[in-house]
Tab-separated table of C-alpha atoms in Angstrom:
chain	number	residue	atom	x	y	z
K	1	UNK	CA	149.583	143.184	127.073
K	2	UNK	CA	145.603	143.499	126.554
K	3	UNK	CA	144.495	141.847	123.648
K	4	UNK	CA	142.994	144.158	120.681
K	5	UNK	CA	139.195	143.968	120.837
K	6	UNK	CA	138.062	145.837	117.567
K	7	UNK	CA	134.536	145.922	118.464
K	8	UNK	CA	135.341	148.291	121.822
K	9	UNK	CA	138.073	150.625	119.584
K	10	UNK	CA	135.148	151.182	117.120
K	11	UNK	CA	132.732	151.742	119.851
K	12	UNK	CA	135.258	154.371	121.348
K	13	UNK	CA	135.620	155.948	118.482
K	14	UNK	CA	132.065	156.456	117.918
K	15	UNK	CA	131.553	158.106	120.633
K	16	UNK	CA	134.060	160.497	120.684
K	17	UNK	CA	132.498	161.319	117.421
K	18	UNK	CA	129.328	162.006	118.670
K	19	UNK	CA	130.763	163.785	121.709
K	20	UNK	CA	132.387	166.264	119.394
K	21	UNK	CA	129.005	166.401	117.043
K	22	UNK	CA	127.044	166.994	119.515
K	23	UNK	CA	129.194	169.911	121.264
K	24	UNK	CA	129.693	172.017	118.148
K	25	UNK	CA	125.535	171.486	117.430
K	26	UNK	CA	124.554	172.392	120.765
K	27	UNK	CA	124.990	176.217	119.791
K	28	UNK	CA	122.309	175.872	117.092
K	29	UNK	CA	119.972	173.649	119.315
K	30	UNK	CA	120.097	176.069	121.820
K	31	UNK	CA	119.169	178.816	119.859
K	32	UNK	CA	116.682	176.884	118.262
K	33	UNK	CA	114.726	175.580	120.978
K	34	UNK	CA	114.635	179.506	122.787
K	35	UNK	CA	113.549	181.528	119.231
K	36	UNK	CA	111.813	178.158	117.046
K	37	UNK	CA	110.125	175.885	119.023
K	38	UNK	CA	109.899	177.492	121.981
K	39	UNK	CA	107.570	179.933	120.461
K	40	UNK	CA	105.870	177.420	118.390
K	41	UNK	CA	104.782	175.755	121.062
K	42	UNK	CA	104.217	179.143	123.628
K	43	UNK	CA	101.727	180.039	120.430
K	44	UNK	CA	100.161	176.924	120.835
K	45	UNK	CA	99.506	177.413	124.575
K	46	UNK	CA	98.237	181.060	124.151
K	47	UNK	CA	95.655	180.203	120.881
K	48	UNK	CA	93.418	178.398	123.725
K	49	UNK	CA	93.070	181.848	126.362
K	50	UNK	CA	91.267	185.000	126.006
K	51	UNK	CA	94.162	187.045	126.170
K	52	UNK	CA	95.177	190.647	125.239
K	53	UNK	CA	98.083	193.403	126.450
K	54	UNK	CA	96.941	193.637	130.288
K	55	UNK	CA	96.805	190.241	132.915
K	56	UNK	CA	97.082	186.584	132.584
K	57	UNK	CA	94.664	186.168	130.249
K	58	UNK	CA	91.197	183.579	130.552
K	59	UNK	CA	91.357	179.584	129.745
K	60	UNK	CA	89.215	179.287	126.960
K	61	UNK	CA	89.923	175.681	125.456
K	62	UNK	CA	88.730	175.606	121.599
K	63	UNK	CA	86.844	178.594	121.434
K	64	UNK	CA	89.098	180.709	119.746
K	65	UNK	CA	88.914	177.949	116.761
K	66	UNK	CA	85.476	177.832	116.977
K	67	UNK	CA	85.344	181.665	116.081
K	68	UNK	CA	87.517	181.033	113.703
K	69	UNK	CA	85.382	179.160	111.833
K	70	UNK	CA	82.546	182.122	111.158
K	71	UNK	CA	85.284	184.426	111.024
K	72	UNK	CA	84.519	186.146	107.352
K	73	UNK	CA	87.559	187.887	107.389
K	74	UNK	CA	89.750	184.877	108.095
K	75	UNK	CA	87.871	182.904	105.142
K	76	UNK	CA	88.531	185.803	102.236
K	77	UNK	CA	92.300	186.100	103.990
K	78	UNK	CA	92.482	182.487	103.451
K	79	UNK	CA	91.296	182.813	99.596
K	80	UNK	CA	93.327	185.646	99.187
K	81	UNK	CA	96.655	183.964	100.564
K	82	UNK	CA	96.166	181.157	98.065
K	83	UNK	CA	95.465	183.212	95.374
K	84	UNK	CA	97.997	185.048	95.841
K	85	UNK	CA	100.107	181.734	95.359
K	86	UNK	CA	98.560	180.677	92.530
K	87	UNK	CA	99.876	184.167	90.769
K	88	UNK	CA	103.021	184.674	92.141
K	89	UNK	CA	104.204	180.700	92.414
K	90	UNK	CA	104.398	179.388	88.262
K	91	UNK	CA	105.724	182.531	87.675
K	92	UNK	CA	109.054	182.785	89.695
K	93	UNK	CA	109.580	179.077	89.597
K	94	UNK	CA	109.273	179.050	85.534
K	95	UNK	CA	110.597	182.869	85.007
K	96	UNK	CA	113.719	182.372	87.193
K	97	UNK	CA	114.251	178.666	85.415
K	98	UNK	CA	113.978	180.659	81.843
K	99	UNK	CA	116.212	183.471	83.241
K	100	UNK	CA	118.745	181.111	84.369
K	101	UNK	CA	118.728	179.551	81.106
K	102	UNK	CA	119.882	182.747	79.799
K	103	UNK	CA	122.202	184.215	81.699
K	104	UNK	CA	124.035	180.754	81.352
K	105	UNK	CA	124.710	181.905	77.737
K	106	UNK	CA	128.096	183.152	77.015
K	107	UNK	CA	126.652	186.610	76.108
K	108	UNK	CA	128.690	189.960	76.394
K	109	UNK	CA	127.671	191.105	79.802
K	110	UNK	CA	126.304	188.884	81.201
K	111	UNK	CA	127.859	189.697	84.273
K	112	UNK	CA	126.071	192.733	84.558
K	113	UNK	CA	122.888	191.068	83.747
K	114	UNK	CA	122.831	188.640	86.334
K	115	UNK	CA	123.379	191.601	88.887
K	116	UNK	CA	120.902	193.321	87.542
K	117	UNK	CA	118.568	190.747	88.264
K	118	UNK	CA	119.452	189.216	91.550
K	119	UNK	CA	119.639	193.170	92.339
K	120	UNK	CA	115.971	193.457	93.853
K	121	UNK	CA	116.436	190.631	96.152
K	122	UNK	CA	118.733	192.449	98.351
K	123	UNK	CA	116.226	196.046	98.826
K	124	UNK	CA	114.260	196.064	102.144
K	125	UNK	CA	110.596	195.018	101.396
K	126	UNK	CA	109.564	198.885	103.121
K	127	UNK	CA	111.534	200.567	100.053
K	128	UNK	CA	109.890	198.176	97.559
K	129	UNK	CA	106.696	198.331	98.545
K	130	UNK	CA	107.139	202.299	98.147
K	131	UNK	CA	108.648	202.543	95.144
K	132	UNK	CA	105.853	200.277	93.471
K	133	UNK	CA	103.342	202.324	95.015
K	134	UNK	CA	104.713	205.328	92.777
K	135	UNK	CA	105.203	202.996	89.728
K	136	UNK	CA	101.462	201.734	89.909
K	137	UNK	CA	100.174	205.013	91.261
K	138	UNK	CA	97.118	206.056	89.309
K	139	UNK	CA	97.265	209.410	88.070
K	140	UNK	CA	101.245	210.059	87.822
K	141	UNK	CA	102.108	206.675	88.028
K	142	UNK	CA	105.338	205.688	85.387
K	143	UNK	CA	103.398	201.851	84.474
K	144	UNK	CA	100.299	203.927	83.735
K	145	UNK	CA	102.444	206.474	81.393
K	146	UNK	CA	103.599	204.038	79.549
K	147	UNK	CA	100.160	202.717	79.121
K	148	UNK	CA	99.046	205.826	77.859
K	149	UNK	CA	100.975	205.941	75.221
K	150	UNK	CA	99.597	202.699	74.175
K	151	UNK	CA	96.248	203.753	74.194
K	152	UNK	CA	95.502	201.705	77.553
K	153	UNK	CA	94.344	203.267	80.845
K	154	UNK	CA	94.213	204.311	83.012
K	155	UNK	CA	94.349	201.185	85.447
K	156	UNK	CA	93.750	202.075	88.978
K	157	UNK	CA	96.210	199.193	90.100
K	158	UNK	CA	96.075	199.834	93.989
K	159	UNK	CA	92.563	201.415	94.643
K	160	UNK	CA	90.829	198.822	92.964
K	161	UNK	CA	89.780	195.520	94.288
K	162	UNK	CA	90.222	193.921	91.330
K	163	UNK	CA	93.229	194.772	90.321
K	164	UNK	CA	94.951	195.711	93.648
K	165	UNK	CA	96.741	191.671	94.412
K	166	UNK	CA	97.787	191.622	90.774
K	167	UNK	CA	99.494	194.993	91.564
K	168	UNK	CA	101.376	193.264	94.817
K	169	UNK	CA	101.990	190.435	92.505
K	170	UNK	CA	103.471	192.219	89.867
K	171	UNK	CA	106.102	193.728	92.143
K	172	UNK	CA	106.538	190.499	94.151
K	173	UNK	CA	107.604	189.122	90.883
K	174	UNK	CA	110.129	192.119	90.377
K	175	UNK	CA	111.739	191.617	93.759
K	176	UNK	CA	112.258	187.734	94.232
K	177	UNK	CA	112.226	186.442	91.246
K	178	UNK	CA	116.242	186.951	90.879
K	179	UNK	CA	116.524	184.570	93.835
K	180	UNK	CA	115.092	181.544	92.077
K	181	UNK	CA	117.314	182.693	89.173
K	182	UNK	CA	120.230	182.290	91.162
K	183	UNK	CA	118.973	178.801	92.478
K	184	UNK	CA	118.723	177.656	88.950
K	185	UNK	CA	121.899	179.176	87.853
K	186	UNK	CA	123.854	177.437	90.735
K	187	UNK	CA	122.261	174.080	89.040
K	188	UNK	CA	122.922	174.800	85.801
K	189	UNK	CA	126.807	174.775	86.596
K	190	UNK	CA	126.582	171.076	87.697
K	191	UNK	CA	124.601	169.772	84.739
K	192	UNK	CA	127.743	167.570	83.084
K	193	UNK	CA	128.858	169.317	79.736
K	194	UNK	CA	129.954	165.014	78.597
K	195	UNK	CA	125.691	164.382	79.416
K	196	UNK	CA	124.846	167.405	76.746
K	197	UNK	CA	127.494	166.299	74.045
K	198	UNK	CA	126.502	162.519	74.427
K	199	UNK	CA	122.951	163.467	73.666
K	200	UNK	CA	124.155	166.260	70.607
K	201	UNK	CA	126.230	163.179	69.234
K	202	UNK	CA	123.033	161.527	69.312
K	203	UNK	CA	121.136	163.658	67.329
K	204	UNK	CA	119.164	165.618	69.850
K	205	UNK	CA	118.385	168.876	69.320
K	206	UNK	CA	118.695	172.515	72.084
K	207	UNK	CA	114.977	171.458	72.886
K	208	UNK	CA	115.655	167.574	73.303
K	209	UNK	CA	118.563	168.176	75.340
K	210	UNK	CA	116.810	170.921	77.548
K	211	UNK	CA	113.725	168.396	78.076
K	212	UNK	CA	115.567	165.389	78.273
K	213	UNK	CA	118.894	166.371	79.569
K	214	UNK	CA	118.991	169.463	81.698
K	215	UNK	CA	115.325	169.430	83.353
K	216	UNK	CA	115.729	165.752	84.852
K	217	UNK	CA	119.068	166.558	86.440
K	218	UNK	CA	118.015	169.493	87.799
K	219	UNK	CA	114.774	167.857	89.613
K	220	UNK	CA	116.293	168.510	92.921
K	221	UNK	CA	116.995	172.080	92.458
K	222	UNK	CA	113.592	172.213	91.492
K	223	UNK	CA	112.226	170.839	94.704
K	224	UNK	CA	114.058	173.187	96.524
K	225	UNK	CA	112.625	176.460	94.728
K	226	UNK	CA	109.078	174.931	94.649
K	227	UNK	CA	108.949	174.112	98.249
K	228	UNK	CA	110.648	177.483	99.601
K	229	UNK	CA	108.364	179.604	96.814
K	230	UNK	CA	105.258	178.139	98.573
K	231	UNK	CA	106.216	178.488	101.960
K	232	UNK	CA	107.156	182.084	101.618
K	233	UNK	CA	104.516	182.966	99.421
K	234	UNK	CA	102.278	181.873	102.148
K	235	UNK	CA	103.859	183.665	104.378
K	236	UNK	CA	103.247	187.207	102.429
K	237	UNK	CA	103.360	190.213	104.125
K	238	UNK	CA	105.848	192.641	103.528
K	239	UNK	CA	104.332	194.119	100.573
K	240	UNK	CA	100.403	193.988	101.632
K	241	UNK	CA	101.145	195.986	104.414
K	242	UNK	CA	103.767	198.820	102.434
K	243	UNK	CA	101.360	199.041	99.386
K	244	UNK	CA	97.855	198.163	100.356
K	245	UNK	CA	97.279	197.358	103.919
K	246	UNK	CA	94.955	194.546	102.986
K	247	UNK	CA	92.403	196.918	101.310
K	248	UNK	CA	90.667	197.875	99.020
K	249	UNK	CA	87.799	196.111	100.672
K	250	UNK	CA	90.201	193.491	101.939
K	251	UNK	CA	90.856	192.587	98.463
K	252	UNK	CA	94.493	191.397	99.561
K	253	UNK	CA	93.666	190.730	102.960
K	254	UNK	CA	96.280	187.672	103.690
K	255	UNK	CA	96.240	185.621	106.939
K	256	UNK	CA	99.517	187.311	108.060
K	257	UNK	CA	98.193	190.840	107.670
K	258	UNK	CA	95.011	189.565	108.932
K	259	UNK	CA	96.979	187.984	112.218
K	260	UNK	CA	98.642	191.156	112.493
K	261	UNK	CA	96.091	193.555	112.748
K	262	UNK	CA	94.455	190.602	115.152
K	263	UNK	CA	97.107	190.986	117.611
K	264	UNK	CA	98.959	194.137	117.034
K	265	UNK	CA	96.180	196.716	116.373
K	266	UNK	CA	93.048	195.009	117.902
K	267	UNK	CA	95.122	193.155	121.118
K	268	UNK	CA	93.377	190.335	120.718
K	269	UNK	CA	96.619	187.943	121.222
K	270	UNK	CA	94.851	184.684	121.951
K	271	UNK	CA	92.700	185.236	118.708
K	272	UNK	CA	95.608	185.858	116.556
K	273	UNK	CA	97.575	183.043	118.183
K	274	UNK	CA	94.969	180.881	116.712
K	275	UNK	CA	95.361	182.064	113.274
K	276	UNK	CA	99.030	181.893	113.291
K	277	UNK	CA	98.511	178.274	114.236
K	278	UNK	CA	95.621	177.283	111.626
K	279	UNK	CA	98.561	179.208	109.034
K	280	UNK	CA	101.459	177.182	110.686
K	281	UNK	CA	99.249	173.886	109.508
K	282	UNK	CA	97.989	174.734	106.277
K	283	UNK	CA	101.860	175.424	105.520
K	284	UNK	CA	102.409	172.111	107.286
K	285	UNK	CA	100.375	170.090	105.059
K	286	UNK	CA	100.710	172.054	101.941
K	287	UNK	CA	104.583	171.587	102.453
K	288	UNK	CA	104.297	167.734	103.228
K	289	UNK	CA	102.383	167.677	99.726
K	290	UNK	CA	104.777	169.366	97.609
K	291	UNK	CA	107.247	167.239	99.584
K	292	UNK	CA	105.944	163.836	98.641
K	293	UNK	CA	104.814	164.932	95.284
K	294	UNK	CA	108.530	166.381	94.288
K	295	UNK	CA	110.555	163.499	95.632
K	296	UNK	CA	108.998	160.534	94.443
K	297	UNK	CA	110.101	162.130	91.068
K	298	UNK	CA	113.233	163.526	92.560
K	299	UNK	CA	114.177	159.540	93.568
């Protein structure tokens, strides 16, 4: 009879393990290197060639970036993509935190309230960009009604420059903002009810135990919502292209619309390769910040 070595039975285990790891991942690698990285890096390739719909294209090294760089409209998509953040960011990260806050109440229907607001989240972006587009309309717009009858108005939300990305804001706010609610909500139920009473027992207040209490133990749901708002938000789309198309006087121009009209309306592909991969790094690095930033209080 073979002795028991306990070093080769954990090494055999192991490796069955992995074997079975690795063979119910494989699906999701497979898929990910064909529709992720495979086109991250294809895009890559293609931002250095001269390229539109017809032939191989021309081998152009860095001269696409080199455009890019006294590109106006690339700058003012640039300034409009992080202004654009700037608006729509404190807003659905604070407003869905304060929603949360209340639907967690014991309220009669409540229910029906959270619904109500998670709601919008599910509606194709093509419907809400329409039905804002009536709501902000001008002259027989419902917002500018309302207005009216305040004495204000009226505001020419979507024809003005000024006003046209607080417009796309404004409904941005409406649609996603339930999704951050339901992010907080899902960390409210795992705040300990004994960490709340040993802090009432103590003396602190609602507003001690929210600050002292509640916000600290929900730091990492709050990583979460602040690193996905910013990545999406720079990522806008959707709703510049249903309500404005980047005008008036590329007012909300953002680099995705600006990419888009690049490649899909002017066929320059190489071109808009290149600004898909300047916006692939700027979410890179702004990510990386928020990352580091977020979990050094997070640990």
């Amino acid at each position: 009879m073979r002795p028991f070595n306990r070093e080769q039975a954990f090494r055999r285990v192991l490796l069955r393990a992995l074997d079975s790891s690795l063979l119910f991942l494989a699906p999701y690698f497979v898929i990910f290197l064909l529709f992720k990285l495979g086109p991250i890096i294809a895009n890559f390739l293609v931002s250095a060639y001269r390229l539109d719909i017809v032939g191989g294209g021309e081998f152009i090294g860095l001269k696409n970036y080199h455009h890019l760089l006294t590109d106006r409209l690339f700058w003012v998509a640039l300034r409009n993509t992080l202004y654009y953040l700037v608006l729509v960011g404190p807003v659905v990260i604070i407003g869905g935190f304060l929603l949360a806050l209340l639907l967690n109440q014991p309220l009669r229907g409540r229910a029906f309230a959270r619904a109500a607001v998670f709601m919008p989240y599910v509606i194709m972006v093509t419907v809400v960009g329409a039905l804002w587009r009536w709501i902000l309309e001008s002259r027989f717009g419902i917002l500018n009604y309302y207005l009216g009858l305040l004495g204000i108005g009226p505001v020419y939300w979507l024809t003005s420059s000024s006003t046209a990305m607080i417009g796309i804001v404004i409904a941005t706010v409406w649609w996603t903002i339930g999704y951050n609610t339901v992010i907080y909500l899902a960390g409210l139920q795992d705040v300990p009810r004994e960490l709340i009473e040993a802090a009432e027992i103590d003396g602190a207040g609602p507003l001690r135990c929210l600050t002292q209490v509640i916000v600290p133990f929900l730091r990492p749901t709050t990583f979460f919502v602040v690193l996905t708002t910013v990545i999406y938000s720079l990522q806008v789309f959707g709703q510049v292209y249903t309500m404005t198309g980047g005008g008036p006087r590329y007012s909300t121009l953002t680099l995705v619309q600006h990419l888009y009209v690049t490649g899909f309306r002017l066929f320059n592909l190489g071109y808009s390769a290149t600004i898909s991969v300047v916006l692939f790094i700027v979410i890179l690095v702004m990510s990386a910040g928020v990352f580091g930033f977020l979990r050094q209080n997070v640990e």
